[in-house]
Structures are given as structure tokens and as C-alpha cells.
CSV table of C-alpha atoms in Angstrom, one decimal:
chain,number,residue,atom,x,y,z
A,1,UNK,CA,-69.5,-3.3,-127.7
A,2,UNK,CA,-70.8,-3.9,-123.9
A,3,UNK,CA,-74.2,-2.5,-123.6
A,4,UNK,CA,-76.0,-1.1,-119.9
A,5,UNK,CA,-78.5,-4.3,-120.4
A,6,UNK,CA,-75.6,-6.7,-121.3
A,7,UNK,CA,-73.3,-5.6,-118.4
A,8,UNK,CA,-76.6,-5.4,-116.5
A,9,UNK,CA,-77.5,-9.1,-116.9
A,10,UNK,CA,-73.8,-10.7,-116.8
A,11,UNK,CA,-73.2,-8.6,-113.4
A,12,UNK,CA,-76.4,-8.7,-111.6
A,13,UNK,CA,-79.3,-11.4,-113.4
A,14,UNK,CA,-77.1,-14.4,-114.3
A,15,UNK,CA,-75.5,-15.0,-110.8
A,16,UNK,CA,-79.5,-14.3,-109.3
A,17,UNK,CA,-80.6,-16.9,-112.0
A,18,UNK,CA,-77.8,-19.3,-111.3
A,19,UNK,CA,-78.1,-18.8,-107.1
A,20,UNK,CA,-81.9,-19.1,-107.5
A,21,UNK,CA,-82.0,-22.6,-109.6
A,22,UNK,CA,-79.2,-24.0,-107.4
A,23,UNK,CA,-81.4,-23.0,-103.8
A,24,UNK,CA,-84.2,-24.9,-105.8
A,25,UNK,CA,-82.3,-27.6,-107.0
A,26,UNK,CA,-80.9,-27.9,-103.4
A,27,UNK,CA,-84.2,-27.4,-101.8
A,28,UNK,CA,-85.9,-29.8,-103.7
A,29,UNK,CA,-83.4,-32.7,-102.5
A,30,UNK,CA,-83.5,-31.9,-99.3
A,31,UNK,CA,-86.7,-31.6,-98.4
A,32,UNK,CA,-87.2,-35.7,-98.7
A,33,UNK,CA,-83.6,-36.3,-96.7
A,34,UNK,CA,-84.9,-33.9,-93.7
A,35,UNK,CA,-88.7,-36.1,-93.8
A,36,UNK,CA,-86.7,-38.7,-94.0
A,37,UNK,CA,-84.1,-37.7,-91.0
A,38,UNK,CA,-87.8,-36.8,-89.4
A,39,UNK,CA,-89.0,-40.8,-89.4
A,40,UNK,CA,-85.9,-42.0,-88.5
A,41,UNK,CA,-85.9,-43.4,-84.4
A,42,UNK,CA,-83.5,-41.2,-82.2
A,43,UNK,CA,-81.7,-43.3,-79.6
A,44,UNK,CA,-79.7,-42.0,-76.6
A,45,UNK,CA,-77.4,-43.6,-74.0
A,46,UNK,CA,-77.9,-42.1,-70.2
A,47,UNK,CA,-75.1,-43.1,-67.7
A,48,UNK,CA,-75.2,-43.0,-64.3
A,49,UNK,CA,-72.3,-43.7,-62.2
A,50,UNK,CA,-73.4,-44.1,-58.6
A,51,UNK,CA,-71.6,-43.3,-55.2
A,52,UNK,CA,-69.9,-46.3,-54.2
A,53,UNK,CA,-72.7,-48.4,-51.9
A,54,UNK,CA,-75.6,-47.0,-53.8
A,55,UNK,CA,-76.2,-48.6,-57.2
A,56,UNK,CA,-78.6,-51.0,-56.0
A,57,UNK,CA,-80.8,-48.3,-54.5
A,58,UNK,CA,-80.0,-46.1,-57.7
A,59,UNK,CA,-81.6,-48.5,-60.0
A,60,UNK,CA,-84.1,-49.6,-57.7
A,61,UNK,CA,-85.6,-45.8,-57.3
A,62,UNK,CA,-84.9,-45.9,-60.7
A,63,UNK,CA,-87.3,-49.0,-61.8
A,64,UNK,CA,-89.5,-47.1,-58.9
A,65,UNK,CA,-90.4,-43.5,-60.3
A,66,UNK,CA,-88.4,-43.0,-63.6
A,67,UNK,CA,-89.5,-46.6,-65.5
A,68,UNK,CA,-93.0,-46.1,-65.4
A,69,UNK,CA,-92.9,-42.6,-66.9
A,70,UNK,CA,-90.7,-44.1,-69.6
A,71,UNK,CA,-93.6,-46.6,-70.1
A,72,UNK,CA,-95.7,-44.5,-70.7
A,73,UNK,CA,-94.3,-42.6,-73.2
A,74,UNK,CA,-93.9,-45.7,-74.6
A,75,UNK,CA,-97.6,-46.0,-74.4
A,76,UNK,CA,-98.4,-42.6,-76.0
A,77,UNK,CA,-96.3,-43.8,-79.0
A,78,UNK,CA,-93.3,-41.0,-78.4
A,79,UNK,CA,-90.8,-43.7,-77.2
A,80,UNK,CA,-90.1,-46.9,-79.2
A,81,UNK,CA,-88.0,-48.3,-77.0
A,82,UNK,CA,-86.3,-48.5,-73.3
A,83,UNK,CA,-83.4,-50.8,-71.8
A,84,UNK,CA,-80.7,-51.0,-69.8
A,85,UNK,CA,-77.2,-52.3,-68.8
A,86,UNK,CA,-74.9,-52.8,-66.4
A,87,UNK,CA,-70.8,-53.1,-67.1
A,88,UNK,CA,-70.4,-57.4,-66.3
A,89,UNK,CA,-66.8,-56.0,-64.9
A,90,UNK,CA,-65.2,-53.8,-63.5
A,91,UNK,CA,-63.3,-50.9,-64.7
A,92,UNK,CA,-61.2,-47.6,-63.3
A,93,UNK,CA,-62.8,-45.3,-61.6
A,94,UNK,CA,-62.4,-42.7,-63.7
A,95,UNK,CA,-64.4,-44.6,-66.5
A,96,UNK,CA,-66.4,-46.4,-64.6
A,97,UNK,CA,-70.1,-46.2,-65.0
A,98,UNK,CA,-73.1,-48.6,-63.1
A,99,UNK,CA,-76.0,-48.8,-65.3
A,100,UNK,CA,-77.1,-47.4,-68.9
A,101,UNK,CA,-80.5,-46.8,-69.9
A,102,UNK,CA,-80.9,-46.8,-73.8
A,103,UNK,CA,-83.9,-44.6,-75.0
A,104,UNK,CA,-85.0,-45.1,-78.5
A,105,UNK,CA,-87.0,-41.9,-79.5
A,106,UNK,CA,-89.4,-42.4,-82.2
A,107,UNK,CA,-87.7,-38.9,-83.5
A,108,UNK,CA,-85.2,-36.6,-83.0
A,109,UNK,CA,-87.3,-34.1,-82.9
A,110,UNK,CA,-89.4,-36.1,-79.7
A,111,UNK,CA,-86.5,-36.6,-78.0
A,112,UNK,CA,-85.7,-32.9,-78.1
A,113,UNK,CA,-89.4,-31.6,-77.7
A,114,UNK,CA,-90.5,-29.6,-74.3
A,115,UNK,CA,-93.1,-32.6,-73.3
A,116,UNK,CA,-94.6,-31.3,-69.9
A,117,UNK,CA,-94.4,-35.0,-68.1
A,118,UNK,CA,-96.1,-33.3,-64.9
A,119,UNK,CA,-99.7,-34.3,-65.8
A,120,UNK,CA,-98.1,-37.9,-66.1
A,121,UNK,CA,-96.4,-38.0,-63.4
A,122,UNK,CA,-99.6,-36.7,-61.2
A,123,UNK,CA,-101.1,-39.7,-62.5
A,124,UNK,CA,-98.5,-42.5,-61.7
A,125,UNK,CA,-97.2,-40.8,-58.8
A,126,UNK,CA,-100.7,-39.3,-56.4
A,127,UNK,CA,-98.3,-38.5,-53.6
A,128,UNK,CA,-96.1,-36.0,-55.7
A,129,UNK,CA,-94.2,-35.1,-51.9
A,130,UNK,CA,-92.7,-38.9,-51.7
A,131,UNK,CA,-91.7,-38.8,-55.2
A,132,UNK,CA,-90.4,-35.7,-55.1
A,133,UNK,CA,-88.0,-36.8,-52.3
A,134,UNK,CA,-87.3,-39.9,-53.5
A,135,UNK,CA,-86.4,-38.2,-56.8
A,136,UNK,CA,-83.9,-35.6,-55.4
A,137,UNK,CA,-82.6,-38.4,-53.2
A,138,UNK,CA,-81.7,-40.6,-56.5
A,139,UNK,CA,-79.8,-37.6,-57.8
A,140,UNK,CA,-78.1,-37.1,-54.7
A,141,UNK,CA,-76.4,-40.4,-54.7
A,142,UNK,CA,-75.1,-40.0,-58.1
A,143,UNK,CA,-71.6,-39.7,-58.6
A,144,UNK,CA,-72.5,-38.6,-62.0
A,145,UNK,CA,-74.4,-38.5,-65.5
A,146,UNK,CA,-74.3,-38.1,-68.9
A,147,UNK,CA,-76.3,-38.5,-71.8
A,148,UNK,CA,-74.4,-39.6,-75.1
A,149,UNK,CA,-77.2,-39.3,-78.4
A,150,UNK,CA,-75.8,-41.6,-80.5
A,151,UNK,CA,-75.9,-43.1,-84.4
A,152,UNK,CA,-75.6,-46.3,-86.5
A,153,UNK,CA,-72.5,-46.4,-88.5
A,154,UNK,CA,-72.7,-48.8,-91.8
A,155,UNK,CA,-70.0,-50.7,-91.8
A,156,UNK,CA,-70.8,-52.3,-94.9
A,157,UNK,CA,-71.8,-49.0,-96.9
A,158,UNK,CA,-68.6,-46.8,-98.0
């Protein structure tokens, strides 16, 4: 015979008991994966495709006033690592794309963080009108750009 407790505890306790110990179980194993995940360098791809005639000066405002803020982010520890390519061919327009910059992030969570550059930039940059213009003026010859965050895949690993 079923008694209030009994039907109590199988309809209410037990499944608590059981959704408690699993959150904890669950908790407790993913706490180390996310610090983990937290460590891990971030890297992203930028691509610029330039209007046609203006790669050179794309990259060269871009070694101008966008490099050296990279550096020193670099400097301050937030940015492991900066390069870039350019495609050795050509390719059709619709894919084509002039230069790549690689950022590798020391964390996701740096690379997604709301870092006020400005002080930075007052520093590199004194006369904040010319880079302003020359800035804007980079952006204007852009065709277009995208940013693509990207991941390792182990090939070896199943």
C-alpha cells in the first residue's frame, strides 16, 4: 500500500535528487573544459578585398595605422600573434580576396572583449585628424570584408 511520503518521494524527491547529482556531476566536468577553452589562443582570419587599383594603398595604410595598434596589443600581452597573406594567383571575382590578416588572440574571451583602443591610438597616432582620414579613406576603397573566427581540426584524433 502507497503511502503520502512514498508517493511523495517517488513523485517529487527522487527526480530533484537525481536532477541535482547529475547538474553537479555535469558542473564539476565542465568547469575544467570551460578554464581550459579559457587558455586556449583564439585566432581569426580578416579579409579584405580591395577596389580594383587600390590594394597596394590598402595594405600600405594598413602597415601605416592598423599594424602598429596590432603591435601593441601584442605588446600588452592580449595578442599572441599577427600575419598576413596575399592569394599568389588569381581567382574569380566573386571569390577573390587581396590580403588576409591572421590574428591569434590569446583568448576568446580577448578577442571578444570591449578594449577601448582610443588611449592607444592617441598615443601612436598625435594627429588623430590625419588618421582619422586616412582610416575612413582605407574603408572606402574596400570592395569588401569579412572576418572568419576559425578552429584546428585534428585530423589524427577520431
Amino acid at each position: 500500500m502507497k503511502t503520502a511520503e512514498t508517493s511523495f518521494i517517488r513523485r517529487y524527491a527522487l527526480p530533484f535528487l537525481l536532477a541535482a547529482t547529475m547538474a553537479i556531476a555535469i558542473g564539476g566536468s565542465a568547469a575544467p573544459a570551460a578554464q581550459e577553452a579559457k587558455e586556449r589562443p583564439f585566432a581569426v582570419e580578416y579579409y579584405y578585398k580591395a577596389k580594383w587599383g587600390h590594394a597596394e594603398e590598402f595594405i600600405a595604410l594598413f602597415k601605416k595605422n592598423h599594424y602598429p595598434l596590432l603591435k601593441k596589443e601584442m605588446e600588452l600581452g592580449r595578442i599572441l600573434k599577427v600575419f598576413a597573406t596575399a592569394p599568389r594567383y588569381h581567382s574569380t571575382e566573386d571569390g577573390r580576396w587581396d590580403y588576409r590578416t591572421t590574428i591569434i588572440f590569446k583568448n576568446a574571451e580577448i578577442a571578444h572583449d570591449t578594449f577601448d583602443t582610443a588611449p592607444l591610438l592617441k598615443q601612436l597616432f598625435p594627429d588623430q585628424d590625419a588618421y582619422k582620414r586616412e582610416e575612413q579613406h582605407r574603408f572606402e576603397i574596400l570592395d569588401a570584408h569579412w572576418d572568419v573566427p576559425i578552429k584546428d581540426i585534428d585530423l589524427d584524433g577520431k
